Short mmCIF file of C-alpha atoms and ligand atoms in Angstrom, two decimals:
data_model
loop_
_atom_site.label_atom_id
_atom_site.label_comp_id
_atom_site.label_asym_id
_atom_site.label_seq_id
_atom_site.Cartn_x
_atom_site.Cartn_y
_atom_site.Cartn_z
CA MET A 9 17.67 19.27 -16.22
CA ASN A 10 16.19 15.97 -15.14
CA LYS A 11 15.75 15.71 -11.36
CA TYR A 12 15.00 12.00 -11.65
CA ARG A 13 18.61 11.32 -12.73
CA ASP A 14 19.61 12.09 -9.13
CA TYR A 15 18.17 8.68 -8.29
CA ASP A 16 20.25 6.63 -10.77
CA ASN A 17 22.54 5.41 -7.98
CA TYR A 18 19.95 5.56 -5.23
CA LEU A 19 20.00 1.86 -4.31
CA LYS A 20 23.80 1.97 -3.87
CA GLU A 21 23.61 5.01 -1.61
CA TYR A 22 20.67 4.22 0.67
CA PRO A 23 20.70 2.98 3.31
CA ASP A 24 24.31 3.59 4.42
CA ALA A 25 26.35 0.90 6.21
CA ASP A 26 24.62 1.72 9.52
CA GLY A 27 21.18 1.31 8.00
CA CYS A 28 20.49 5.05 7.88
CA PHE A 29 18.38 6.82 5.27
CA GLY A 30 19.83 10.29 5.76
CA LYS A 31 19.04 11.16 9.37
CA TYR A 32 16.35 8.46 9.64
CA GLY A 33 16.54 4.71 10.33
CA GLY A 34 19.51 3.13 12.13
CA ASN A 35 19.35 1.08 15.31
CA TYR A 36 18.29 2.79 18.55
CA LEU A 37 17.64 -0.33 20.63
CA GLU A 38 18.82 -0.21 24.26
CA ASP A 39 18.96 -3.91 25.25
CA PRO A 40 22.55 -5.08 24.43
CA GLU A 41 21.29 -8.59 23.67
CA LEU A 42 18.86 -7.22 21.11
CA ILE A 43 21.55 -5.03 19.52
CA LYS A 44 23.74 -8.11 19.18
CA ALA A 45 20.87 -10.07 17.67
CA PHE A 46 20.03 -7.39 15.09
CA ASN A 47 23.70 -6.92 14.13
CA GLU A 48 24.05 -10.63 13.53
CA TYR A 49 20.85 -10.52 11.48
CA ALA A 50 22.09 -7.60 9.35
CA GLU A 51 25.38 -9.35 8.66
CA ALA A 52 23.67 -12.59 7.66
CA TYR A 53 21.30 -10.73 5.36
CA ASN A 54 24.15 -8.87 3.66
CA THR A 55 25.97 -12.08 2.77
CA ILE A 56 23.22 -14.69 2.29
CA ALA A 57 20.86 -12.50 0.29
CA GLN A 58 23.58 -11.93 -2.35
CA SER A 59 24.06 -15.64 -3.02
CA ALA A 60 22.76 -17.04 -6.30
CA GLN A 61 21.35 -20.04 -4.46
CA PHE A 62 19.23 -17.84 -2.16
CA ILE A 63 18.00 -15.67 -5.02
CA ASN A 64 17.10 -18.66 -7.18
CA GLU A 65 15.24 -20.38 -4.37
CA LEU A 66 13.28 -17.21 -3.60
CA ARG A 67 12.38 -16.86 -7.30
CA ARG A 68 11.09 -20.41 -7.38
CA ILE A 69 9.00 -19.85 -4.23
CA ARG A 70 7.49 -16.71 -5.71
CA ARG A 71 6.52 -18.47 -8.92
CA ASP A 72 5.38 -21.89 -7.66
CA PHE A 73 4.04 -21.15 -4.19
CA GLN A 74 2.91 -17.53 -4.27
CA GLY A 75 1.70 -17.41 -7.87
CA ARG A 76 3.89 -14.52 -8.96
CA PRO A 77 4.05 -12.49 -11.06
CA THR A 78 0.66 -11.06 -10.13
CA PRO A 79 -1.01 -9.29 -13.09
CA VAL A 80 -1.46 -5.62 -13.89
CA TYR A 81 -5.10 -4.97 -14.79
CA HIS A 82 -6.65 -2.06 -16.73
CA CYS A 83 -9.91 -0.93 -15.06
CA GLN A 84 -11.78 0.08 -18.21
CA ASN A 85 -15.27 0.21 -16.65
CA LEU A 86 -14.18 2.35 -13.74
CA SER A 87 -12.02 4.61 -15.93
CA ASN A 88 -14.91 5.17 -18.35
CA LEU A 89 -17.30 5.92 -15.50
CA LEU A 90 -15.06 8.57 -13.98
CA GLY A 91 -13.51 10.50 -16.86
CA ARG A 92 -10.42 10.31 -19.03
CA THR A 93 -7.74 9.05 -16.65
CA GLN A 94 -6.88 5.40 -17.22
CA ILE A 95 -6.67 3.47 -13.94
CA TYR A 96 -4.49 0.35 -13.69
CA LEU A 97 -4.07 -1.99 -10.72
CA LYS A 98 -1.11 -4.09 -9.62
CA ARG A 99 -3.01 -7.12 -8.33
CA GLU A 100 -1.27 -7.98 -5.05
CA ASP A 101 -4.70 -9.19 -3.90
CA LEU A 102 -3.97 -12.23 -6.10
CA ASN A 103 -0.72 -13.01 -4.29
CA HIS A 104 -1.10 -16.19 -2.14
CA THR A 105 -2.90 -15.38 1.16
CA GLY A 106 -4.43 -12.32 -0.51
CA ALA A 107 -1.96 -9.51 0.15
CA HIS A 108 1.60 -8.31 -0.38
CA LYS A 109 2.77 -9.22 3.15
CA LEU A 110 3.69 -12.76 2.13
CA ASN A 111 6.42 -11.31 -0.15
CA HIS A 112 8.59 -10.28 2.79
CA CYS A 113 7.51 -13.15 5.08
CA MET A 114 8.74 -15.76 2.56
CA GLY A 115 12.01 -13.85 2.20
CA GLU A 116 12.43 -13.68 5.98
CA GLY A 117 11.60 -17.39 6.32
CA LEU A 118 14.12 -18.34 3.65
CA LEU A 119 16.78 -16.23 5.37
CA ALA A 120 15.96 -17.99 8.67
CA LYS A 121 16.46 -21.34 6.95
CA TYR A 122 19.88 -20.31 5.61
CA MET A 123 20.84 -18.99 9.06
CA GLY A 124 19.93 -22.37 10.58
CA LYS A 125 17.10 -20.98 12.75
CA LYS A 126 14.21 -23.13 13.88
CA LYS A 127 11.57 -20.59 14.84
CA LEU A 128 9.94 -17.43 13.49
CA ILE A 129 8.76 -14.84 16.05
CA ALA A 130 6.51 -11.85 15.40
CA GLU A 131 3.74 -9.70 16.79
CA THR A 132 0.49 -9.03 15.02
CA GLY A 133 -2.29 -6.49 15.46
CA ALA A 134 -5.22 -7.35 13.19
CA GLY A 135 -3.60 -10.68 12.42
CA GLN A 136 -2.63 -10.13 8.77
CA HIS A 137 1.10 -10.27 9.42
CA GLY A 138 0.64 -13.23 11.76
CA VAL A 139 -1.23 -15.19 9.10
CA ALA A 140 1.41 -14.43 6.42
CA LEU A 141 4.24 -15.44 8.76
CA ALA A 142 2.43 -18.58 9.93
CA THR A 143 2.10 -19.50 6.23
CA ALA A 144 5.86 -19.05 5.73
CA ALA A 145 6.59 -21.12 8.86
CA ALA A 146 4.41 -23.97 7.57
CA TYR A 147 6.19 -23.84 4.20
CA PHE A 148 9.66 -23.96 5.77
CA GLY A 149 8.69 -26.46 8.48
CA MET A 150 9.55 -24.07 11.32
CA GLU A 151 7.99 -23.27 14.66
CA CYS A 152 6.14 -19.97 14.81
CA ASP A 153 5.27 -17.84 17.86
CA ILE A 154 2.90 -14.94 17.17
CA TYR A 155 2.45 -12.44 20.01
CA MET A 156 -0.98 -10.83 20.03
CA GLY A 157 -2.75 -8.58 22.52
CA GLU A 158 -5.72 -10.20 24.26
CA VAL A 159 -8.01 -7.42 23.04
CA ASP A 160 -6.98 -8.12 19.43
CA ILE A 161 -7.36 -11.89 19.90
CA ALA A 162 -10.98 -11.33 20.87
CA LYS A 163 -11.62 -8.95 17.93
CA GLN A 164 -9.86 -10.94 15.19
CA ALA A 165 -11.18 -14.45 15.68
CA PRO A 166 -10.95 -15.61 12.01
CA ASN A 167 -7.27 -14.70 11.76
CA VAL A 168 -6.52 -16.35 15.11
CA THR A 169 -8.16 -19.53 13.77
CA ARG A 170 -6.14 -19.26 10.55
CA MET A 171 -2.85 -18.95 12.44
CA LYS A 172 -3.67 -21.95 14.61
CA MET A 173 -4.77 -24.01 11.59
CA LEU A 174 -1.40 -23.21 9.99
CA GLY A 175 0.33 -24.60 13.06
CA ALA A 176 1.42 -21.35 14.71
CA ASN A 177 1.43 -20.75 18.44
CA VAL A 178 -0.62 -17.61 19.24
CA VAL A 179 0.78 -16.14 22.48
CA PRO A 180 -1.72 -13.87 24.29
CA VAL A 181 -0.27 -10.61 25.65
CA SER A 182 -2.12 -9.52 28.77
CA PHE A 183 -0.35 -6.38 30.03
CA GLY A 184 -0.99 -2.68 29.33
CA LEU A 185 -3.72 -1.97 26.78
CA LYS A 186 -3.32 -5.56 25.49
CA THR A 187 -3.02 -4.44 21.85
CA LEU A 188 -0.31 -4.01 19.19
CA LYS A 189 2.14 -1.85 21.17
CA GLU A 190 2.36 -4.41 24.01
CA ALA A 191 2.54 -7.28 21.50
CA VAL A 192 5.63 -5.60 19.96
CA ASP A 193 7.20 -5.26 23.43
CA ALA A 194 6.50 -8.91 24.24
CA ALA A 195 7.88 -10.14 20.90
CA PHE A 196 11.07 -8.07 21.33
CA MET A 197 11.47 -9.51 24.85
CA ALA A 198 11.08 -13.08 23.62
CA TYR A 199 13.51 -12.46 20.76
CA SER A 200 16.24 -11.13 23.06
CA LYS A 201 16.11 -14.47 24.94
CA GLU A 202 15.74 -16.76 21.92
CA TYR A 203 17.76 -15.19 19.12
CA LYS A 204 20.18 -18.09 18.83
CA ASP A 205 17.38 -20.36 17.63
CA ALA A 206 14.80 -17.91 16.35
CA ILE A 207 14.47 -14.86 14.12
CA TYR A 208 12.16 -11.94 14.58
CA CYS A 209 10.10 -10.83 11.59
CA ILE A 210 8.71 -7.32 11.52
CA GLY A 211 5.57 -6.93 9.44
CA THR A 212 6.52 -3.80 7.52
CA ALA A 213 9.45 -1.68 6.22
CA ALA A 214 10.05 -0.18 9.68
CA GLY A 215 11.93 -1.15 12.84
CA PRO A 216 15.68 -1.21 13.50
CA HIS A 217 18.20 -1.96 10.72
CA PRO A 218 18.18 -4.31 8.74
CA PHE A 219 14.35 -4.43 8.51
CA PRO A 220 13.63 -1.33 6.42
CA LEU A 221 16.29 -2.43 3.90
CA MET A 222 15.35 -6.09 3.93
CA VAL A 223 11.59 -5.59 3.60
CA ARG A 224 12.12 -3.07 0.79
CA ASP A 225 14.29 -5.59 -1.06
CA PHE A 226 11.74 -8.39 -0.60
CA GLN A 227 8.90 -6.12 -1.79
CA PHE A 228 10.91 -4.72 -4.73
CA CYS A 229 9.45 -7.45 -6.98
CA VAL A 230 6.05 -5.72 -6.81
CA GLY A 231 7.22 -2.52 -8.49
CA ALA A 232 9.72 -4.24 -10.78
CA GLU A 233 7.06 -6.59 -12.16
CA ALA A 234 4.50 -3.79 -12.42
CA ARG A 235 6.90 -1.48 -14.30
CA ASP A 236 7.69 -4.17 -16.91
CA GLN A 237 4.06 -5.24 -17.23
CA PHE A 238 2.80 -1.68 -17.60
CA VAL A 239 5.34 -0.80 -20.30
CA GLU A 240 4.57 -4.06 -22.09
CA MET A 241 0.82 -3.31 -22.03
CA THR A 242 0.89 0.36 -22.96
CA GLY A 243 4.28 1.15 -24.50
CA HIS A 244 4.99 3.85 -21.93
CA LEU A 245 5.38 4.52 -18.21
CA PRO A 246 2.40 5.54 -16.04
CA ASP A 247 2.11 9.23 -15.15
CA GLN A 248 1.55 8.47 -11.50
CA VAL A 249 2.07 5.49 -9.21
CA ILE A 250 -0.03 5.37 -6.05
CA ALA A 251 0.12 3.16 -2.94
CA CYS A 252 -1.25 3.27 0.61
CA VAL A 253 1.20 3.79 3.48
CA GLY A 254 0.86 2.10 6.88
CA GLY A 255 4.37 1.14 7.93
CA GLY A 256 5.32 1.52 4.29
CA SER A 257 6.12 -1.92 2.86
CA ASN A 258 3.78 -2.28 -0.13
CA SER A 259 4.42 1.33 -1.13
CA ILE A 260 8.23 1.22 -0.90
CA GLY A 261 8.27 -2.00 -2.95
CA MET A 262 6.04 -0.40 -5.56
CA PHE A 263 7.86 2.96 -5.70
CA THR A 264 11.54 2.04 -5.60
CA PRO A 265 11.81 0.69 -9.17
CA PHE A 266 10.26 3.97 -10.43
CA LEU A 267 12.50 6.39 -8.47
CA ALA A 268 14.72 7.28 -11.46
CA ASP A 269 11.75 7.52 -13.88
CA PRO A 270 9.79 10.66 -14.79
CA VAL A 271 6.82 9.33 -12.82
CA GLU A 272 4.99 11.03 -9.95
CA LEU A 273 4.93 8.87 -6.82
CA VAL A 274 2.13 9.36 -4.30
CA GLY A 275 1.78 7.71 -0.89
CA VAL A 276 -1.70 7.75 0.66
CA GLU A 277 -2.00 8.02 4.45
CA PRO A 278 -5.21 7.28 6.41
CA LEU A 279 -7.06 10.38 7.59
CA GLY A 280 -9.49 8.22 9.57
CA ARG A 281 -12.14 10.48 11.13
CA GLY A 282 -10.20 13.72 10.74
CA GLU A 283 -7.17 15.89 11.41
CA LYS A 284 -7.01 15.78 15.22
CA ILE A 285 -4.29 13.65 16.87
CA GLY A 286 -5.99 10.35 17.77
CA ASP A 287 -8.44 10.53 14.85
CA ASN A 288 -6.03 9.45 12.09
CA ALA A 289 -2.79 7.62 11.39
CA ALA A 290 -1.37 10.06 8.82
CA THR A 291 2.15 9.99 10.22
CA ILE A 292 4.07 11.95 7.60
CA THR A 293 1.30 14.52 7.19
CA TYR A 294 0.87 15.33 10.89
CA GLY A 295 3.92 13.82 12.67
CA LYS A 296 7.43 14.96 13.51
CA GLU A 297 10.86 13.40 13.87
CA GLY A 298 11.17 10.90 16.74
CA VAL A 299 12.48 7.51 17.87
CA MET A 300 10.19 4.58 18.68
CA HIS A 301 10.54 0.76 18.47
CA GLY A 302 14.29 1.18 17.95
CA PHE A 303 14.47 3.42 14.87
CA ASN A 304 14.39 7.14 14.03
CA SER A 305 11.67 8.36 11.69
CA ILE A 306 8.65 10.62 11.57
CA MET A 307 6.11 9.69 14.24
CA LEU A 308 2.81 10.80 15.71
CA ALA A 309 3.54 11.79 19.30
CA ASP A 310 1.44 12.94 22.25
CA GLU A 311 2.47 15.90 24.44
CA ASN A 312 4.93 13.67 26.38
CA GLY A 313 6.66 12.55 23.19
CA ASP A 314 5.22 9.04 23.46
CA PRO A 315 3.58 7.33 20.47
CA ALA A 316 0.12 8.89 20.04
CA PRO A 317 -3.08 6.83 19.79
CA VAL A 318 -4.00 6.29 16.16
CA TYR A 319 -7.19 5.45 14.31
CA SER A 320 -8.27 4.32 10.84
CA ASN A 321 -11.00 1.96 9.65
CA ALA A 322 -8.15 0.10 7.90
CA SER A 323 -6.45 -1.79 10.72
CA GLY A 324 -3.36 -2.41 8.58
CA LEU A 325 -2.73 1.33 8.35
CA ASP A 326 -3.00 2.42 11.98
CA TYR A 327 0.65 2.67 13.03
CA PRO A 328 2.01 5.86 14.70
CA SER A 329 5.36 5.78 12.86
CA VAL A 330 6.44 5.05 9.29
CA GLY A 331 9.38 3.38 7.56
CA PRO A 332 12.47 5.64 7.69
CA GLU A 333 12.99 5.55 3.92
CA HIS A 334 9.59 7.21 3.44
CA ALA A 335 10.58 9.94 5.90
CA MET A 336 13.72 10.63 3.86
CA LEU A 337 12.05 10.49 0.43
CA HIS A 338 9.40 12.85 1.75
CA ASP A 339 12.07 15.34 2.88
CA MET A 340 13.81 14.99 -0.51
CA GLY A 341 10.53 15.77 -2.24
CA ARG A 342 10.64 12.64 -4.41
CA ILE A 343 7.43 11.13 -3.03
CA SER A 344 4.39 13.21 -2.15
CA TYR A 345 2.01 12.14 0.60
CA VAL A 346 -1.72 12.83 0.65
CA THR A 347 -4.52 11.69 2.95
CA VAL A 348 -7.79 9.83 2.41
CA GLY A 349 -10.40 9.38 5.15
CA ASP A 350 -12.53 6.38 6.17
CA GLU A 351 -15.57 7.17 4.03
CA GLU A 352 -13.73 8.14 0.86
CA ALA A 353 -11.89 4.80 1.06
CA ILE A 354 -15.18 2.92 1.44
CA GLU A 355 -16.61 4.77 -1.57
CA ALA A 356 -13.62 3.50 -3.61
CA LEU A 357 -14.16 -0.03 -2.29
CA PHE A 358 -17.80 -0.01 -3.42
CA LEU A 359 -17.00 1.51 -6.84
CA LEU A 360 -14.32 -1.07 -7.63
CA SER A 361 -16.46 -3.97 -6.38
CA ARG A 362 -19.52 -2.99 -8.44
CA ASN A 363 -17.77 -1.88 -11.62
CA GLU A 364 -14.86 -4.32 -11.92
CA GLY A 365 -15.77 -7.34 -9.76
CA ILE A 366 -12.80 -6.85 -7.46
CA ILE A 367 -13.39 -6.32 -3.72
CA PRO A 368 -10.27 -4.57 -2.37
CA ALA A 369 -8.96 -4.44 1.21
CA ILE A 370 -9.88 -1.20 3.00
CA GLU A 371 -6.15 -0.38 3.17
CA SER A 372 -5.77 -0.65 -0.61
CA SER A 373 -9.04 1.28 -1.09
CA HIS A 374 -7.26 4.33 0.35
CA ALA A 375 -4.80 4.27 -2.57
CA LEU A 376 -7.58 3.67 -5.08
CA ALA A 377 -9.58 6.59 -3.67
CA HIS A 378 -6.77 8.99 -4.60
CA ALA A 379 -6.73 7.59 -8.16
CA ILE A 380 -10.49 8.23 -8.32
CA ARG A 381 -9.92 11.84 -7.23
CA ILE A 382 -7.41 12.29 -10.03
CA ALA A 383 -9.80 10.77 -12.56
CA ARG A 384 -12.63 13.05 -11.42
CA SER A 385 -10.41 16.11 -11.84
CA GLY A 386 -10.66 15.37 -15.58
CA ILE A 387 -7.00 15.03 -16.51
CA THR A 388 -5.85 12.58 -19.16
CA GLY A 389 -3.04 10.11 -18.59
CA SER A 390 -2.63 6.96 -16.60
CA VAL A 391 -2.27 6.01 -12.95
CA LEU A 392 -1.02 2.72 -11.58
CA VAL A 393 -2.38 1.77 -8.15
CA ASN A 394 -0.89 -0.93 -5.97
CA LEU A 395 -3.91 -2.99 -4.88
CA SER A 396 -2.09 -4.34 -1.83
CA GLY A 397 -4.74 -6.85 -0.73
CA ARG A 398 -8.20 -8.34 -1.18
CA GLY A 399 -11.20 -7.38 0.89
CA ASP A 400 -12.34 -10.78 2.21
CA LYS A 401 -11.10 -9.95 5.72
CA ASP A 402 -13.17 -6.74 5.69
CA LEU A 403 -16.51 -7.98 4.34
CA ASP A 404 -18.43 -8.32 7.62
CA PHE A 405 -17.10 -5.00 8.94
CA VAL A 406 -17.99 -3.11 5.76
CA ALA A 407 -21.47 -4.64 5.42
CA GLU A 408 -22.26 -3.91 9.07
CA HIS A 409 -21.02 -0.30 9.10
CA TYR A 410 -21.55 0.89 5.52
CA GLY A 411 -24.00 -1.57 3.88
CA TYR A 412 -23.56 -2.97 0.38
CA GLY A 413 -23.01 0.17 -1.65
CA PRO A 414 -26.09 1.70 -3.31
CA ASP A 415 -27.41 3.65 -0.28
CA PHE A 416 -23.96 4.77 0.76
CA LEU A 417 -23.05 6.00 -2.73
CA GLU A 418 -26.40 7.74 -3.20
CA LYS A 419 -26.01 9.58 0.11
CA ARG A 420 -22.61 10.84 -1.06
CA GLY A 421 -24.06 11.90 -4.43
CA VAL A 422 -21.84 9.48 -6.32
CA LYS A 423 -22.76 7.95 -9.67
CA SER A 424 -22.43 4.22 -8.97
CA GLY A 425 -22.12 3.03 -12.60
CA ARG A 426 -24.16 -0.04 -11.90
C1 PLP B 1 -0.76 -4.51 6.32
C2 PLP B 1 -1.39 -4.03 5.08
C3 PLP B 1 -1.09 -2.74 4.55
C4 PLP B 1 -0.23 -1.74 5.24
O1 PLP B 1 1.12 -2.10 5.42
P1 PLP B 1 2.32 -1.45 4.62
O2 PLP B 1 3.51 -1.98 5.34
O3 PLP B 1 2.23 0.04 4.70
O4 PLP B 1 2.23 -1.91 3.22
C5 PLP B 1 -1.67 -2.37 3.34
N1 PLP B 1 -2.52 -3.19 2.68
C6 PLP B 1 -2.83 -4.42 3.16
C7 PLP B 1 -3.77 -5.27 2.37
C8 PLP B 1 -2.29 -4.88 4.36
O5 PLP B 1 -2.61 -6.10 4.82
#
């Protein structure tokens, strides 16, 4: 009768011992040194992360350093403007450093400490993951090497400065297209040589086992807090929970605690400029099964089966694959995936800024835009949106390309509220 009951034992069943979510996930790395390193990592995580000492220390970090729990907020102005749907936000923008990414970086840093490692290694594209990891490294007193394409270093000057100020070593990557893909390759290469002293920290719920599992577990607090807070505020569960999907970390953390509840779960992928390959990064919507970066999932491929070029105005969402757990939950039909394009996301950003005094990240604005669609359709009920990050990093880009709101909203025929 109740399909949600199928998920009562979900966390015990997925992933399996090999890190597979059904046919997705696993470890498809070829370098034997890297396979050894990831196996050691998975073993350490399975034992250390169960210890009461580890869990208590992580709880303390979340409360005292990160400022958790972050609140759930009822957007009354925006809800009233749009119709009868009540829109609520989980305020990950108020997490220290301004986004959800620090949740898994602090967990990874703490694990590194318990494993006796001295250095954190990662790649970064726009710099958000690099900044979060550099923050964790400063907290734990560790070295930190962040691999970054030279093209991205030139484009993301403020985040490069932040990483350096936090004491991280930004390593320029100068081969190939000099962007994220090459930065990943360079970071993997460094890790295979340094894994005795260092750990590698992927920035999302993707990559070889144990990352999809580990990042989901470290992000679980987002949904668990939000579920309790929402019930406490309203006396019931939300009708829908919505989150944006890049690699899938903020969304999987938000959704997992609701899997066995009668709640609709919706992941929002970036449609960018449109449906053509190269114009978006809507992996689940337009991709197919394939292996890249050492794990099996759904990916956007070109005609040779290589990762396709991707585009979105939200740099945190433009990844040509997606966490393997999302691929499985999509196939199972438990989570539905929709798309939102560049301009619809910006409309949401302006509406939230003007009507609630909260400037969201462009990534998070994609999730909010779907909630706005629902509200405009006139249905009653409530939706809970994971506001994964704040918009400070996007201000100059938005002002330059889209202005400050009024003209943009008027051109789209949207009632701006104020
Ligand atoms: C990186 C980022 C995302 C996308 O990453 P996921 O792993 O899919 O969560 C979303 N929102 C913000 C604010 C980000 O910085």
